[in-house]
Coordinates of C-alpha atoms in Angstrom, one line a residue:
M25 CA -40.8 -41.0 44.9
S26 CA -42.1 -41.4 41.4
V27 CA -42.1 -37.7 40.8
K28 CA -38.5 -37.4 41.9
F29 CA -37.5 -40.4 39.8
E30 CA -39.1 -38.8 36.7
K31 CA -37.3 -35.5 37.3
E32 CA -33.9 -37.2 37.8
T33 CA -34.5 -39.3 34.6
I34 CA -35.3 -36.2 32.6
R35 CA -32.3 -34.4 34.0
D36 CA -29.9 -37.2 33.3
A37 CA -31.2 -38.1 29.8
P38 CA -28.7 -37.3 27.0
I39 CA -29.5 -34.2 25.1
P40 CA -29.5 -34.6 21.3
G41 CA -26.3 -33.0 19.9
G42 CA -25.1 -32.5 23.5
R43 CA -21.5 -33.4 22.8
R44 CA -21.4 -30.9 19.9
T45 CA -23.0 -28.3 22.1
D46 CA -20.3 -28.9 24.8
I47 CA -17.5 -28.5 22.2
V48 CA -18.9 -25.3 21.0
H49 CA -19.3 -24.1 24.5
E50 CA -15.7 -25.0 25.4
V51 CA -14.4 -23.2 22.3
G52 CA -16.4 -20.1 23.2
E53 CA -15.1 -20.3 26.8
R54 CA -11.6 -20.6 25.6
L55 CA -11.9 -17.7 23.2
T56 CA -13.7 -15.3 25.4
G57 CA -12.7 -16.6 28.8
G58 CA -16.3 -16.6 30.0
K59 CA -16.9 -15.1 33.4
S60 CA -13.2 -15.6 34.3
Q61 CA -12.0 -13.3 31.5
T62 CA -8.9 -15.4 31.0
G63 CA -9.6 -16.6 27.4
Y64 CA -7.7 -15.7 24.2
L65 CA -9.8 -12.6 23.5
A66 CA -9.2 -11.2 27.0
A67 CA -5.5 -11.9 26.7
Y68 CA -5.4 -10.2 23.3
L69 CA -7.2 -7.1 24.7
Q70 CA -4.8 -7.0 27.6
Q71 CA -1.9 -7.1 25.1
L72 CA -3.6 -4.3 23.2
Q73 CA -3.6 -2.1 26.3
S74 CA -0.1 -3.0 27.5
N75 CA 1.7 -3.2 24.1
P76 CA -0.7 -1.6 21.6
L77 CA 1.7 -1.0 18.6
R78 CA 3.5 -4.4 18.8
T79 CA 0.1 -6.2 19.1
K80 CA -1.3 -4.3 16.1
M81 CA 1.8 -5.0 14.0
L82 CA 1.6 -8.7 14.7
T83 CA -2.1 -8.7 13.9
S84 CA -1.8 -6.7 10.7
G85 CA 1.2 -8.6 9.5
S86 CA -0.5 -12.0 10.0
L87 CA -3.7 -10.9 8.4
A88 CA -2.0 -9.4 5.4
A89 CA 0.0 -12.6 4.8
L90 CA -3.1 -14.7 5.3
Q91 CA -5.0 -12.5 2.9
E92 CA -2.5 -13.0 0.1
L93 CA -2.3 -16.8 0.7
L94 CA -6.1 -17.1 0.8
A95 CA -6.6 -15.0 -2.3
S96 CA -4.1 -17.0 -4.2
Y97 CA -5.9 -20.2 -3.2
I98 CA -9.3 -19.0 -4.1
A99 CA -8.1 -17.6 -7.5
K100 CA -6.0 -20.7 -8.1
D101 CA -3.0 -18.5 -8.7
M102 CA 0.0 -20.7 -8.1
S103 CA 3.7 -19.6 -8.2
T104 CA 6.2 -21.0 -10.6
N105 CA 7.0 -23.7 -8.1
G106 CA 3.4 -24.9 -8.2
H107 CA 2.6 -23.6 -4.7
Y108 CA 0.2 -20.9 -3.4
F109 CA 2.9 -19.6 -1.1
S110 CA 4.7 -17.1 -3.2
S111 CA 7.2 -14.4 -2.5
R112 CA 4.3 -12.0 -2.1
V113 CA 3.2 -13.6 1.1
P114 CA 6.2 -12.4 3.3
K115 CA 6.2 -9.1 1.5
M116 CA 2.5 -8.6 2.4
A117 CA 3.4 -9.6 6.0
A118 CA 6.1 -7.0 6.0
Y119 CA 3.7 -4.4 4.6
G120 CA 1.0 -5.2 7.2
A121 CA 3.5 -5.2 10.2
F122 CA 5.7 -2.3 9.3
V123 CA 3.6 0.0 7.2
S124 CA -0.2 -0.6 7.6
A125 CA -0.2 -1.2 11.4
P126 CA 2.0 1.8 12.5
L127 CA 0.1 4.1 10.0
G128 CA -3.3 2.9 11.2
H129 CA -2.2 3.2 14.9
L130 CA -1.1 6.8 14.3
L131 CA -4.1 7.9 12.3
I132 CA -6.8 6.2 14.5
S133 CA -5.1 7.5 17.7
I134 CA -5.3 11.1 16.2
L135 CA -8.9 10.6 15.3
Q136 CA -9.8 9.3 18.8
R137 CA -8.0 12.1 20.5
M138 CA -9.8 14.7 18.3
F139 CA -13.2 13.4 19.4
A140 CA -12.3 12.2 22.9
G141 CA -15.3 12.7 25.2
R142 CA -17.6 13.9 22.4
T143 CA -20.5 11.5 22.2
S144 CA -23.2 13.6 20.5
L145 CA -24.7 12.6 17.1
R146 CA -23.0 15.6 15.5
A147 CA -19.6 14.6 16.8
K148 CA -20.1 11.0 15.6
I149 CA -21.1 12.2 12.1
L150 CA -18.1 14.6 12.0
Q151 CA -15.8 11.7 13.0
I152 CA -17.1 9.6 10.1
L153 CA -16.6 12.5 7.7
V154 CA -13.0 13.1 8.9
S155 CA -12.3 9.3 8.6
N156 CA -13.6 9.1 5.1
L157 CA -12.3 12.4 3.7
I158 CA -8.8 12.5 5.4
I159 CA -7.8 9.2 7.0
S160 CA -9.1 6.8 4.3
P161 CA -7.4 8.6 1.4
I162 CA -4.1 8.6 3.2
Q163 CA -4.3 4.9 4.0
N164 CA -5.5 3.9 0.5
T165 CA -2.7 5.9 -1.1
V166 CA -0.1 4.2 1.0
Y167 CA -1.7 0.9 0.3
L168 CA -1.7 1.3 -3.4
T169 CA 1.9 2.6 -3.4
S170 CA 3.0 -0.4 -1.4
M171 CA 1.1 -2.9 -3.6
A172 CA 2.7 -1.3 -6.7
V173 CA 6.2 -1.8 -5.2
I174 CA 5.4 -5.3 -4.2
A175 CA 4.1 -6.0 -7.7
G176 CA 7.5 -4.8 -9.2
A177 CA 7.0 -1.1 -9.8
R178 CA 10.4 0.6 -9.4
T179 CA 10.0 4.1 -11.0
F180 CA 7.9 7.0 -9.8
H181 CA 5.9 6.9 -13.1
Q182 CA 5.0 3.2 -12.5
V183 CA 3.9 3.8 -8.9
S184 CA 1.9 6.9 -9.7
A185 CA 0.2 5.2 -12.6
T186 CA -0.9 2.4 -10.2
V187 CA -2.1 4.8 -7.6
R188 CA -4.1 6.9 -10.2
A189 CA -5.7 3.8 -11.7
G190 CA -6.7 2.2 -8.4
F191 CA -7.4 5.2 -6.1
L192 CA -11.0 5.9 -7.1
P193 CA -12.2 2.3 -7.1
V194 CA -10.6 1.7 -3.7
M195 CA -12.1 4.9 -2.3
K196 CA -15.6 3.9 -3.5
V197 CA -15.3 0.7 -1.5
S198 CA -14.0 2.7 1.5
W199 CA -16.9 5.2 1.3
V200 CA -19.4 2.3 1.4
T201 CA -17.8 0.2 4.2
S202 CA -16.0 2.7 6.3
P203 CA -19.0 4.6 7.6
L204 CA -20.8 1.4 8.5
A205 CA -17.7 0.0 10.3
L206 CA -17.0 3.2 12.1
A207 CA -20.6 3.6 13.2
F208 CA -20.6 0.0 14.5
A209 CA -17.3 0.7 16.4
Q210 CA -18.7 3.8 17.9
K211 CA -21.7 2.0 19.2
F212 CA -20.4 -1.3 20.4
L213 CA -16.6 -1.5 20.7
P214 CA -14.1 0.0 23.2
E215 CA -11.6 2.3 21.5
Q216 CA -8.6 0.0 22.1
T217 CA -10.2 -2.6 19.8
W218 CA -10.9 -0.3 16.9
V219 CA -7.7 -0.9 14.9
P220 CA -8.0 -4.7 15.1
F221 CA -11.6 -4.5 14.2
F222 CA -10.8 -2.3 11.1
N223 CA -8.0 -4.8 10.3
I224 CA -10.6 -7.6 10.1
I225 CA -12.9 -5.5 7.9
A226 CA -9.9 -4.6 5.7
F227 CA -8.9 -8.3 5.6
V228 CA -12.3 -9.4 4.3
I229 CA -12.5 -6.6 1.7
G230 CA -8.8 -6.9 0.7
T231 CA -9.2 -10.7 0.2
Y232 CA -12.1 -10.1 -2.1
I233 CA -10.3 -7.4 -4.1
N234 CA -7.1 -9.4 -4.2
T235 CA -8.9 -12.5 -5.4
H236 CA -10.8 -10.5 -8.1
T237 CA -7.6 -8.9 -9.3
K238 CA -5.8 -12.2 -9.5
K239 CA -8.6 -13.8 -11.4
K240 CA -8.6 -10.9 -13.9
R241 CA -4.9 -11.2 -14.3
L242 CA -5.0 -15.0 -14.9
T243 CA -7.8 -14.5 -17.4
A244 CA -5.8 -11.9 -19.3
L245 CA -2.7 -14.2 -19.3
R246 CA -4.7 -17.1 -20.6
K247 CA -6.3 -15.0 -23.3
K248 CA -2.8 -13.7 -24.3
A249 CA -1.4 -17.2 -24.4
S250 CA -4.4 -18.4 -26.5
Q251 CA -3.9 -15.6 -29.0
K252 CA -0.2 -16.3 -29.2
T253 CA -0.9 -20.0 -29.8
N254 CA -3.4 -19.1 -32.6
R255 CA -1.0 -16.7 -34.2
S256 CA 1.7 -19.4 -34.2
Y257 CA -0.7 -21.9 -35.7
L258 CA -1.6 -19.5 -38.5
V259 CA 2.0 -18.7 -39.2
A260 CA 2.8 -22.4 -39.4
R261 CA -0.1 -23.0 -41.8
L262 CA 0.8 -20.1 -44.1
T263 CA 4.5 -21.3 -44.1
S264 CA 3.4 -24.8 -45.2
L265 CA 1.4 -23.5 -48.1

């Protein structure tokens, strides 16, 4: 009896941090569905299979808008109304939904069809090369063109100047991250999840680049304003002499 009592006491004793563990477990169950496969992730993957393009458009549009909003917050880049939600947010959402997602859907589908059933190391390396030398340049050119238009470029010269200035830096980032991301996808992910996975990678990288760009622009504006103030001060002093 004493042994049984001790076992029951140990079993019923509260576990330190137990409530927190239960919450984490419940969130994980809700996201993944656990053994029942009825969670958010399972529902999302089901939508990817039944409505692939629509699901990718909603995903890409939401991430693009969130990227712009998050980058503005991190860089402290407020609009003229004093808010982080600027006109660029819905424009980025439109770009993600109607440009980036359909283009990515088309290009990744072509890439997957080209290498369907080919699982050798040579085929995987060739797939990475095609992705980096053909698909990434197309996507980055469209991305830079769209960003130029969203930023206010209206002539071919303005757009082409933006693409020429940003193409090589963006491609360098792609050449570093794309092989790693594609190798990970080849090893661990089903093909229907590739585009959302690449969207998440692009979201992280895009947020970093967007934040860095905003900070540089704000620094340049402050420097220009400071120079203008100093110039006005000198003119006022010379006029008073």
